[in-house]
XYZ file of C-alpha atoms in Angstrom:
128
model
C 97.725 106.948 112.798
C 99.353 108.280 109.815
C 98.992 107.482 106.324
C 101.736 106.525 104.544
C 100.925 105.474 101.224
C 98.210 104.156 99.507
C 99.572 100.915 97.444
C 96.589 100.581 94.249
C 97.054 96.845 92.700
C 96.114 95.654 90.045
C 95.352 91.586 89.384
C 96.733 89.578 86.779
C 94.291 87.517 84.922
C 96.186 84.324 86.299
C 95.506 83.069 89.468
C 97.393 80.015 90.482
C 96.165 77.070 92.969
C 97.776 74.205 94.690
C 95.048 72.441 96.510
C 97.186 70.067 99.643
C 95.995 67.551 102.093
C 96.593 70.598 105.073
C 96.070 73.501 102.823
C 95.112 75.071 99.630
C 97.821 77.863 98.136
C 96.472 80.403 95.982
C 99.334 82.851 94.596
C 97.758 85.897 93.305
C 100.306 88.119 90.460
C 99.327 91.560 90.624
C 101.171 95.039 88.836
C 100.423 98.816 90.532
C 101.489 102.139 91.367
C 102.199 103.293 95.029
C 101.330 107.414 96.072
C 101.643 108.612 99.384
C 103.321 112.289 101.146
C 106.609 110.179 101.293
C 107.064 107.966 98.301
C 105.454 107.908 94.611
C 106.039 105.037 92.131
C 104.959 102.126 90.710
C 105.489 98.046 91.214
C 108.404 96.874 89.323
C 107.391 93.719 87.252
C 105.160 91.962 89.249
C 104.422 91.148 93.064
C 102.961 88.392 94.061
C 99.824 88.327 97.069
C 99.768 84.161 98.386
C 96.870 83.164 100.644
C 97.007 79.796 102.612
C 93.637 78.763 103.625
C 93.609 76.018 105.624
C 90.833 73.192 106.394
C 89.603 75.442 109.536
C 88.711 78.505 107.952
C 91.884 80.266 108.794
C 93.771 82.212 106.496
C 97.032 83.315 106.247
C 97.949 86.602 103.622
C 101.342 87.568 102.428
C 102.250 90.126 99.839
C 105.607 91.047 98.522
C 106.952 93.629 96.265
C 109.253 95.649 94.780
C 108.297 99.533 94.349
C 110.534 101.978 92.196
C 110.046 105.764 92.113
C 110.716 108.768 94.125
C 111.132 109.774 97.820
C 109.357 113.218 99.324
C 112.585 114.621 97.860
C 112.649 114.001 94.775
C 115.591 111.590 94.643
C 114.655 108.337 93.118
C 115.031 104.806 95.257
C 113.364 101.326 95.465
C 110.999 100.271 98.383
C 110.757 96.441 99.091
C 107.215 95.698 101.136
C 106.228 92.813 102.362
C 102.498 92.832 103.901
C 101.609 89.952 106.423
C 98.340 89.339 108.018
C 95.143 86.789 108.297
C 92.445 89.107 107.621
C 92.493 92.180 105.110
C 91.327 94.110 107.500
C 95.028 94.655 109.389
C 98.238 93.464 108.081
C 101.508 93.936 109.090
C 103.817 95.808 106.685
C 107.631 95.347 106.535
C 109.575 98.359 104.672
C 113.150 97.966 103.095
C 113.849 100.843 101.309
C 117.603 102.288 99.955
C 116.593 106.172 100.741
C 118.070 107.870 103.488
C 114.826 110.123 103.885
C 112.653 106.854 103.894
C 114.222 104.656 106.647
C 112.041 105.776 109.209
C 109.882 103.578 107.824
C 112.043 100.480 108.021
C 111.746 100.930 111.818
C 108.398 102.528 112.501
C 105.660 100.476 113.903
C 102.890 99.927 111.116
C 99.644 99.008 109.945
C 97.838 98.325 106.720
C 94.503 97.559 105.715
C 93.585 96.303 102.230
C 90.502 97.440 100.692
C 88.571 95.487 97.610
C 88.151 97.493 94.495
C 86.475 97.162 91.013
C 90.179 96.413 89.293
C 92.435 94.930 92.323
C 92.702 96.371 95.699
C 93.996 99.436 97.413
C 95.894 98.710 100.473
C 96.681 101.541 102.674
C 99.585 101.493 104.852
C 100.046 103.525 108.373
C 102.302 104.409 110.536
C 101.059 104.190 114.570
C-alpha cells in the first residue's frame, strides 16, 4: 500500500443529533488541511463526518469534503473526497479531483483508516 495523503481534521465545537425510532444521526462539522507526495491543501469551509448508529450496534461513517490546494506539480486544483465505511479502522475513499496529474486517483483502488487525535482525527488514505 501506498500513502496518499494524510487528511488532519479538525472538529467544530457543534455536534448535531437526531435521535429516530431506527437510528440516531450524529453529523459531525469539522475544518483541516490535507499533505501528502501528491496533493497539499486545506478543507474549503467545512466538511461534514455523519455517523448512523443504529439500535444493533452497527454503525455506518460517511465523510465528505471539499479540498483546495496544489497537485505534486505545483498547479493548483480542488479534490472532492468522500470517505465511507462502518468502522474507523478501513473506509472506503472516493476521489474527484479537476487535475490532470491527480486522476489516477479517481480510479485507483483505495483505503483509508482514520486515526483519533488530541484536536480531531487524522485519516490516512492509501492506494492498494
Amino acid at each position: 500500500m501506498e500513502l496518499v495523503m494524510t487528511i488532519h481534521v479538525r472538529l467544530s465545537k457543534n455536534i448535531y443529533k437526531v435521535n429516530g425510532d431506527k437510528m440516531n444521526i450524529c453529523m459531525l462539522p469539522f475544518t483541516g488541511t490535507a499533505e501528502g507526495m501528491y496533493f497539499n491543501g486545506m478543507v474549503i469551509g467545512e466538511g461534514v463526518d455523519t455517523q448512523k448508529i443504529y439500535p444493533d450496534g452497527k454503525i455506518e461513517l460517511s465523510a465528505r469534503y471539499m479540498l483546495e490546494g496544489e497537485d505534486f506539480k505545483g498547479n493548483r486544483c480542488s479534490v472532492f473526497v468522500e470517505n465511507n465505511g462502518e468502522s474507523l479502522e478501513k473506509c472506503i475513499p472516493l476521489i474527484v479531483t479537476d487535475s490532470a496529474d491527480l486522476q489516477f486517483l479517481s480510479e485507483a483502488e483505495l483505503i483509508s483508516n482514520v486515526i483519533p487525535t488530541e484536536i480531531g482525527v487524522d485519516v490516512r488514505i492509501y492506494k492498494l
